[in-house]
PDB file of C-alpha atoms in Angstrom:
ATOM      1  CA  UNK A  29      -7.889  12.675  47.685  1.00  0.00           C
ATOM      2  CA  UNK A  30      -5.196  10.694  49.528  1.00  0.00           C
ATOM      3  CA  UNK A  31      -2.427  12.725  51.149  1.00  0.00           C
ATOM      4  CA  UNK A  32       0.898  10.859  51.426  1.00  0.00           C
ATOM      5  CA  UNK A  33       3.781  12.225  53.332  1.00  0.00           C
ATOM      6  CA  UNK A  34       6.692  14.312  52.224  1.00  0.00           C
ATOM      7  CA  UNK A  35       7.764  14.472  55.839  1.00  0.00           C
ATOM      8  CA  UNK A  36       9.522  17.140  57.862  1.00  0.00           C
ATOM      9  CA  UNK A  37       9.959  16.036  61.445  1.00  0.00           C
ATOM     10  CA  UNK A  38       8.982  18.300  64.329  1.00  0.00           C
ATOM     11  CA  UNK A  39      10.054  17.180  67.763  1.00  0.00           C
ATOM     12  CA  UNK A  40       7.479  17.204  70.553  1.00  0.00           C
ATOM     13  CA  UNK A  41       7.695  16.162  74.216  1.00  0.00           C
ATOM     14  CA  UNK A  42       5.047  14.193  76.049  1.00  0.00           C
ATOM     15  CA  UNK A  43       3.646  15.805  79.194  1.00  0.00           C
ATOM     16  CA  UNK A  44       3.953  12.494  81.063  1.00  0.00           C
ATOM     17  CA  UNK A  45       7.753  12.736  81.050  1.00  0.00           C
ATOM     18  CA  UNK A  46       8.438  10.000  78.520  1.00  0.00           C
ATOM     19  CA  UNK A  47      11.206  10.405  75.974  1.00  0.00           C
ATOM     20  CA  UNK A  48      10.662  12.957  73.219  1.00  0.00           C
ATOM     21  CA  UNK A  49       9.141  11.568  70.044  1.00  0.00           C
ATOM     22  CA  UNK A  50       9.004  12.958  66.571  1.00  0.00           C
ATOM     23  CA  UNK A  51       5.613  13.692  65.048  1.00  0.00           C
ATOM     24  CA  UNK A  52       5.730  13.746  61.267  1.00  0.00           C
ATOM     25  CA  UNK A  53       4.249  16.689  59.429  1.00  0.00           C
ATOM     26  CA  UNK A  54       2.451  15.790  56.225  1.00  0.00           C
ATOM     27  CA  UNK A  55       3.511  18.687  53.991  1.00  0.00           C
ATOM     28  CA  UNK A  56       1.019  17.746  51.291  1.00  0.00           C
ATOM     29  CA  UNK A  57      -1.791  17.593  53.816  1.00  0.00           C
ATOM     30  CA  UNK A  58      -0.669  20.902  55.327  1.00  0.00           C
ATOM     31  CA  UNK A  59      -0.763  22.616  51.921  1.00  0.00           C
ATOM     32  CA  UNK A  60      -4.162  21.112  51.182  1.00  0.00           C
ATOM     33  CA  UNK A  61      -5.494  22.242  54.581  1.00  0.00           C
ATOM     34  CA  UNK A  62      -4.269  25.803  54.001  1.00  0.00           C
ATOM     35  CA  UNK A  63      -5.793  25.853  50.517  1.00  0.00           C
ATOM     36  CA  UNK A  64      -9.170  24.570  51.674  1.00  0.00           C
ATOM     37  CA  UNK A  65      -9.223  26.953  54.633  1.00  0.00           C
ATOM     38  CA  UNK A  66      -9.246  29.725  52.030  1.00  0.00           C
ATOM     39  CA  UNK A  67     -11.999  28.058  50.052  1.00  0.00           C
ATOM     40  CA  UNK A  68      -9.771  27.709  46.980  1.00  0.00           C
ATOM     41  CA  UNK A  69      -9.927  24.997  44.348  1.00  0.00           C
ATOM     42  CA  UNK A  70      -6.718  23.424  43.081  1.00  0.00           C
ATOM     43  CA  UNK A  71      -6.928  25.671  40.011  1.00  0.00           C
ATOM     44  CA  UNK A  72      -7.345  28.828  42.090  1.00  0.00           C
ATOM     45  CA  UNK A  73      -4.503  27.983  44.473  1.00  0.00           C
ATOM     46  CA  UNK A  74      -2.174  26.998  41.631  1.00  0.00           C
ATOM     47  CA  UNK A  75      -2.883  30.299  39.888  1.00  0.00           C
ATOM     48  CA  UNK A  76      -2.238  32.250  43.104  1.00  0.00           C
ATOM     49  CA  UNK A  77       1.088  30.460  43.566  1.00  0.00           C
ATOM     50  CA  UNK A  78       2.142  30.580  39.918  1.00  0.00           C
ATOM     51  CA  UNK A  79       2.357  26.781  39.731  1.00  0.00           C
ATOM     52  CA  UNK A  80       0.810  24.267  37.356  1.00  0.00           C
ATOM     53  CA  UNK A  81      -2.329  22.584  38.705  1.00  0.00           C
ATOM     54  CA  UNK A  82      -0.698  19.175  38.172  1.00  0.00           C
ATOM     55  CA  UNK A  83       2.331  20.258  40.223  1.00  0.00           C
ATOM     56  CA  UNK A  84       0.178  21.406  43.141  1.00  0.00           C
ATOM     57  CA  UNK A  85      -1.862  18.206  42.962  1.00  0.00           C
ATOM     58  CA  UNK A  86       1.317  16.090  43.137  1.00  0.00           C
ATOM     59  CA  UNK A  87       2.582  18.105  46.120  1.00  0.00           C
ATOM     60  CA  UNK A  88      -0.710  17.624  47.964  1.00  0.00           C
ATOM     61  CA  UNK A  89      -0.678  13.900  47.180  1.00  0.00           C
ATOM     62  CA  UNK A  90       2.926  13.436  48.311  1.00  0.00           C
ATOM     63  CA  UNK A  91       3.956  12.454  44.791  1.00  0.00           C
ATOM     64  CA  UNK A  92       6.491  15.271  44.509  1.00  0.00           C
ATOM     65  CA  UNK A  93       9.000  16.873  46.863  1.00  0.00           C
ATOM     66  CA  UNK A  94       8.798  20.587  46.068  1.00  0.00           C
ATOM     67  CA  UNK A  95      11.945  22.595  45.454  1.00  0.00           C
ATOM     68  CA  UNK A  96      12.667  25.595  47.644  1.00  0.00           C
ATOM     69  CA  UNK A  97      11.553  27.846  44.788  1.00  0.00           C
ATOM     70  CA  UNK A  98       8.219  26.015  44.657  1.00  0.00           C
ATOM     71  CA  UNK A  99       7.888  26.338  48.446  1.00  0.00           C
ATOM     72  CA  UNK A 100       8.466  30.092  48.188  1.00  0.00           C
ATOM     73  CA  UNK A 101       5.800  30.357  45.492  1.00  0.00           C
ATOM     74  CA  UNK A 102       3.377  28.323  47.593  1.00  0.00           C
ATOM     75  CA  UNK A 103       3.974  30.454  50.664  1.00  0.00           C
ATOM     76  CA  UNK A 104       3.582  33.673  48.683  1.00  0.00           C
ATOM     77  CA  UNK A 105       0.374  32.430  47.062  1.00  0.00           C
ATOM     78  CA  UNK A 106      -1.055  31.352  50.442  1.00  0.00           C
ATOM     79  CA  UNK A 107       0.072  34.664  51.996  1.00  0.00           C
ATOM     80  CA  UNK A 108       2.177  33.004  54.691  1.00  0.00           C
ATOM     81  CA  UNK A 109       5.904  32.515  55.343  1.00  0.00           C
ATOM     82  CA  UNK A 110       7.823  29.416  54.263  1.00  0.00           C
ATOM     83  CA  UNK A 111       8.318  28.269  57.914  1.00  0.00           C
ATOM     84  CA  UNK A 112       4.552  28.359  58.392  1.00  0.00           C
ATOM     85  CA  UNK A 113       4.249  25.628  55.767  1.00  0.00           C
ATOM     86  CA  UNK A 114       6.128  23.381  58.195  1.00  0.00           C
ATOM     87  CA  UNK A 115       4.366  24.477  61.367  1.00  0.00           C
ATOM     88  CA  UNK A 116       2.265  21.730  62.877  1.00  0.00           C
ATOM     89  CA  UNK A 117      -1.370  22.922  62.804  1.00  0.00           C
ATOM     90  CA  UNK A 118      -3.153  23.251  66.121  1.00  0.00           C
ATOM     91  CA  UNK A 119      -5.157  20.163  67.058  1.00  0.00           C
ATOM     92  CA  UNK A 120      -7.079  21.735  69.917  1.00  0.00           C
ATOM     93  CA  UNK A 121     -10.786  21.148  69.630  1.00  0.00           C
ATOM     94  CA  UNK A 122     -12.776  24.291  68.940  1.00  0.00           C
ATOM     95  CA  UNK A 123     -16.189  24.513  70.580  1.00  0.00           C
ATOM     96  CA  UNK A 124     -18.953  27.062  70.379  1.00  0.00           C
ATOM     97  CA  UNK A 125     -17.867  28.792  67.188  1.00  0.00           C
ATOM     98  CA  UNK A 126     -20.405  30.975  65.431  1.00  0.00           C
ATOM     99  CA  UNK A 127     -20.474  33.586  62.681  1.00  0.00           C
ATOM    100  CA  UNK A 128     -23.448  35.722  61.700  1.00  0.00           C
ATOM    101  CA  UNK A 129     -23.625  37.232  58.221  1.00  0.00           C
ATOM    102  CA  UNK A 130     -26.334  39.864  57.819  1.00  0.00           C
ATOM    103  CA  UNK A 131     -28.298  39.969  54.586  1.00  0.00           C
ATOM    104  CA  UNK A 132     -26.250  41.617  51.858  1.00  0.00           C
ATOM    105  CA  UNK A 133     -23.084  41.799  53.993  1.00  0.00           C
ATOM    106  CA  UNK A 134     -21.320  38.711  52.631  1.00  0.00           C
ATOM    107  CA  UNK A 135     -18.099  39.058  50.643  1.00  0.00           C
ATOM    108  CA  UNK A 136     -18.932  39.533  46.956  1.00  0.00           C
ATOM    109  CA  UNK A 137     -17.144  37.432  44.333  1.00  0.00           C
ATOM    110  CA  UNK A 138     -18.488  38.002  40.817  1.00  0.00           C
ATOM    111  CA  UNK A 139     -17.906  35.862  37.723  1.00  0.00           C
ATOM    112  CA  UNK A 140     -19.343  36.020  34.218  1.00  0.00           C
ATOM    113  CA  UNK A 141     -22.018  33.411  34.997  1.00  0.00           C
ATOM    114  CA  UNK A 142     -22.527  33.735  38.765  1.00  0.00           C
ATOM    115  CA  UNK A 143     -22.362  36.429  41.421  1.00  0.00           C
ATOM    116  CA  UNK A 144     -21.372  34.849  44.722  1.00  0.00           C
ATOM    117  CA  UNK A 145     -21.822  36.213  48.230  1.00  0.00           C
ATOM    118  CA  UNK A 146     -19.562  34.292  50.627  1.00  0.00           C
ATOM    119  CA  UNK A 147     -21.111  33.627  54.046  1.00  0.00           C
ATOM    120  CA  UNK A 148     -19.388  33.094  57.419  1.00  0.00           C
ATOM    121  CA  UNK A 149     -16.140  34.215  55.794  1.00  0.00           C
ATOM    122  CA  UNK A 150     -14.600  35.298  59.117  1.00  0.00           C
ATOM    123  CA  UNK A 151     -14.353  31.706  60.350  1.00  0.00           C
ATOM    124  CA  UNK A 152     -11.114  29.894  59.591  1.00  0.00           C
ATOM    125  CA  UNK A 153     -10.703  26.124  59.228  1.00  0.00           C
ATOM    126  CA  UNK A 154     -14.301  25.674  58.116  1.00  0.00           C
ATOM    127  CA  UNK A 155     -15.433  22.244  56.964  1.00  0.00           C
ATOM    128  CA  UNK A 156     -18.118  23.772  54.765  1.00  0.00           C
ATOM    129  CA  UNK A 157     -18.143  26.747  52.428  1.00  0.00           C
ATOM    130  CA  UNK A 158     -21.602  28.392  52.376  1.00  0.00           C
ATOM    131  CA  UNK A 159     -22.451  31.055  49.821  1.00  0.00           C
ATOM    132  CA  UNK A 160     -25.426  32.674  48.147  1.00  0.00           C
ATOM    133  CA  UNK A 161     -25.289  32.887  44.355  1.00  0.00           C
ATOM    134  CA  UNK A 162     -27.141  35.017  41.839  1.00  0.00           C
ATOM    135  CA  UNK A 163     -27.374  33.029  38.602  1.00  0.00           C
ATOM    136  CA  UNK A 164     -26.648  35.274  35.642  1.00  0.00           C
ATOM    137  CA  UNK A 165     -26.174  32.606  32.980  1.00  0.00           C
ATOM    138  CA  UNK A 166     -29.102  31.861  30.666  1.00  0.00           C
ATOM    139  CA  UNK A 167     -27.467  29.231  28.475  1.00  0.00           C
ATOM    140  CA  UNK A 168     -25.093  26.322  29.031  1.00  0.00           C
ATOM    141  CA  UNK A 169     -23.041  27.758  26.163  1.00  0.00           C
ATOM    142  CA  UNK A 170     -21.934  30.601  28.452  1.00  0.00           C
ATOM    143  CA  UNK A 171     -19.716  28.191  30.383  1.00  0.00           C
ATOM    144  CA  UNK A 172     -16.212  27.211  29.350  1.00  0.00           C
ATOM    145  CA  UNK A 173     -16.760  23.528  30.048  1.00  0.00           C
ATOM    146  CA  UNK A 174     -17.930  21.859  33.256  1.00  0.00           C
ATOM    147  CA  UNK A 175     -17.377  23.293  36.727  1.00  0.00           C
ATOM    148  CA  UNK A 176     -15.864  20.601  38.944  1.00  0.00           C
ATOM    149  CA  UNK A 177     -13.925  20.622  42.216  1.00  0.00           C
ATOM    150  CA  UNK A 178     -13.186  18.547  45.303  1.00  0.00           C
ATOM    151  CA  UNK A 179     -15.860  17.675  47.843  1.00  0.00           C
ATOM    152  CA  UNK A 180     -19.629  17.359  47.859  1.00  0.00           C
ATOM    153  CA  UNK A 181     -22.158  20.124  47.322  1.00  0.00           C
ATOM    154  CA  UNK A 182     -25.664  21.061  48.457  1.00  0.00           C
ATOM    155  CA  UNK A 183     -27.807  23.415  46.365  1.00  0.00           C
ATOM    156  CA  UNK A 184     -31.067  25.052  47.529  1.00  0.00           C
ATOM    157  CA  UNK A 185     -33.178  27.307  45.279  1.00  0.00           C
ATOM    158  CA  UNK A 186     -34.116  30.561  47.030  1.00  0.00           C
ATOM    159  CA  UNK A 187     -35.823  32.481  44.202  1.00  0.00           C
ATOM    160  CA  UNK A 188     -36.590  31.998  40.525  1.00  0.00           C
ATOM    161  CA  UNK A 189     -36.284  28.874  38.402  1.00  0.00           C
ATOM    162  CA  UNK A 190     -33.011  27.169  37.485  1.00  0.00           C
ATOM    163  CA  UNK A 191     -31.849  24.291  35.347  1.00  0.00           C
ATOM    164  CA  UNK A 192     -29.167  22.118  36.900  1.00  0.00           C
ATOM    165  CA  UNK A 193     -26.876  20.441  34.381  1.00  0.00           C
ATOM    166  CA  UNK A 194     -24.685  17.552  35.529  1.00  0.00           C
ATOM    167  CA  UNK A 195     -22.234  15.329  33.735  1.00  0.00           C
ATOM    168  CA  UNK A 196     -24.055  12.034  34.273  1.00  0.00           C
ATOM    169  CA  UNK A 197     -27.728  13.031  34.565  1.00  0.00           C
ATOM    170  CA  UNK A 198     -30.367  14.701  32.440  1.00  0.00           C
ATOM    171  CA  UNK A 199     -30.860  18.453  33.097  1.00  0.00           C
ATOM    172  CA  UNK A 200     -33.230  19.109  36.011  1.00  0.00           C
ATOM    173  CA  UNK A 201     -35.574  22.106  36.329  1.00  0.00           C
ATOM    174  CA  UNK A 202     -35.734  23.337  39.914  1.00  0.00           C
ATOM    175  CA  UNK A 203     -37.899  25.950  41.625  1.00  0.00           C
ATOM    176  CA  UNK A 204     -37.976  27.765  44.957  1.00  0.00           C
ATOM    177  CA  UNK A 205     -37.630  25.265  47.797  1.00  0.00           C
ATOM    178  CA  UNK A 206     -36.116  22.519  45.627  1.00  0.00           C
ATOM    179  CA  UNK A 207     -32.677  21.186  46.559  1.00  0.00           C
ATOM    180  CA  UNK A 208     -29.980  18.853  45.286  1.00  0.00           C
ATOM    181  CA  UNK A 209     -26.971  17.148  46.880  1.00  0.00           C
ATOM    182  CA  UNK A 210     -24.243  15.852  44.564  1.00  0.00           C
ATOM    183  CA  UNK A 211     -20.628  14.882  44.115  1.00  0.00           C
ATOM    184  CA  UNK A 212     -18.837  18.107  43.138  1.00  0.00           C
ATOM    185  CA  UNK A 213     -16.129  16.245  41.216  1.00  0.00           C
ATOM    186  CA  UNK A 214     -18.890  15.464  38.723  1.00  0.00           C
ATOM    187  CA  UNK A 215     -19.146  18.244  36.146  1.00  0.00           C
ATOM    188  CA  UNK A 216     -22.010  20.652  36.928  1.00  0.00           C
ATOM    189  CA  UNK A 217     -23.405  23.995  35.786  1.00  0.00           C
ATOM    190  CA  UNK A 218     -26.504  26.022  36.672  1.00  0.00           C
ATOM    191  CA  UNK A 219     -28.478  28.499  34.559  1.00  0.00           C
ATOM    192  CA  UNK A 220     -31.502  30.670  35.320  1.00  0.00           C
ATOM    193  CA  UNK A 221     -34.563  29.995  33.169  1.00  0.00           C
ATOM    194  CA  UNK A 222     -36.781  32.571  34.883  1.00  0.00           C
ATOM    195  CA  UNK A 223     -37.143  36.146  33.640  1.00  0.00           C
ATOM    196  CA  UNK A 224     -35.058  37.426  36.542  1.00  0.00           C
ATOM    197  CA  UNK A 225     -31.737  36.087  37.817  1.00  0.00           C
ATOM    198  CA  UNK A 226     -32.416  33.134  40.106  1.00  0.00           C
ATOM    199  CA  UNK A 227     -30.734  32.979  43.516  1.00  0.00           C
ATOM    200  CA  UNK A 228     -29.559  29.825  45.240  1.00  0.00           C
ATOM    201  CA  UNK A 229     -27.785  28.781  48.417  1.00  0.00           C
ATOM    202  CA  UNK A 230     -24.738  26.617  47.841  1.00  0.00           C
ATOM    203  CA  UNK A 231     -22.875  24.730  50.567  1.00  0.00           C
ATOM    204  CA  UNK A 232     -19.644  22.987  49.555  1.00  0.00           C
ATOM    205  CA  UNK A 233     -17.736  20.564  51.774  1.00  0.00           C
ATOM    206  CA  UNK A 234     -14.074  21.367  52.371  1.00  0.00           C
ATOM    207  CA  UNK A 235     -12.956  18.006  53.706  1.00  0.00           C
TER     208      UNK A 235
END
């Protein structure tokens, strides 16, 4: 997705003593960064903020200058203050980060078809979203259309047998140790075809 500017200028001074320059803040990019840091899709973030998905998409793409009311809704949905939307994010390089998630201690997020366990949730500004999923669904009919979202995705079967459905390929049966890497904007769904719920590791890119 291309982020174009709806700019708010923040003045900065160079350490070498040159004249102050203005560094533009890409509001759309800032909103997108905050959304992805929370691991939210456009639909999830729009719902949190009480905005239409199309409106949030236009804001992130710089195709719309949000009203103050929309900014307040965005800030409330992202659980920050309005000024924080215009605060230049830190560019300092982070080295040596690590998060350990013990078995069964990930944050649980259940849906009708999947039961997710979010991993490494304590880390902010992740570039990947790793999670373990228990596949409850047994039929493609249990889904309300395709699942699709930004980024790319890696799937690895931990237990059981699954069938991976994708928008442009024939369904694929996968067993323990099998993996797939695909464009997550392509519609995709997964069902368990083993007697027990299958479990898989999913890793989704956030940038």
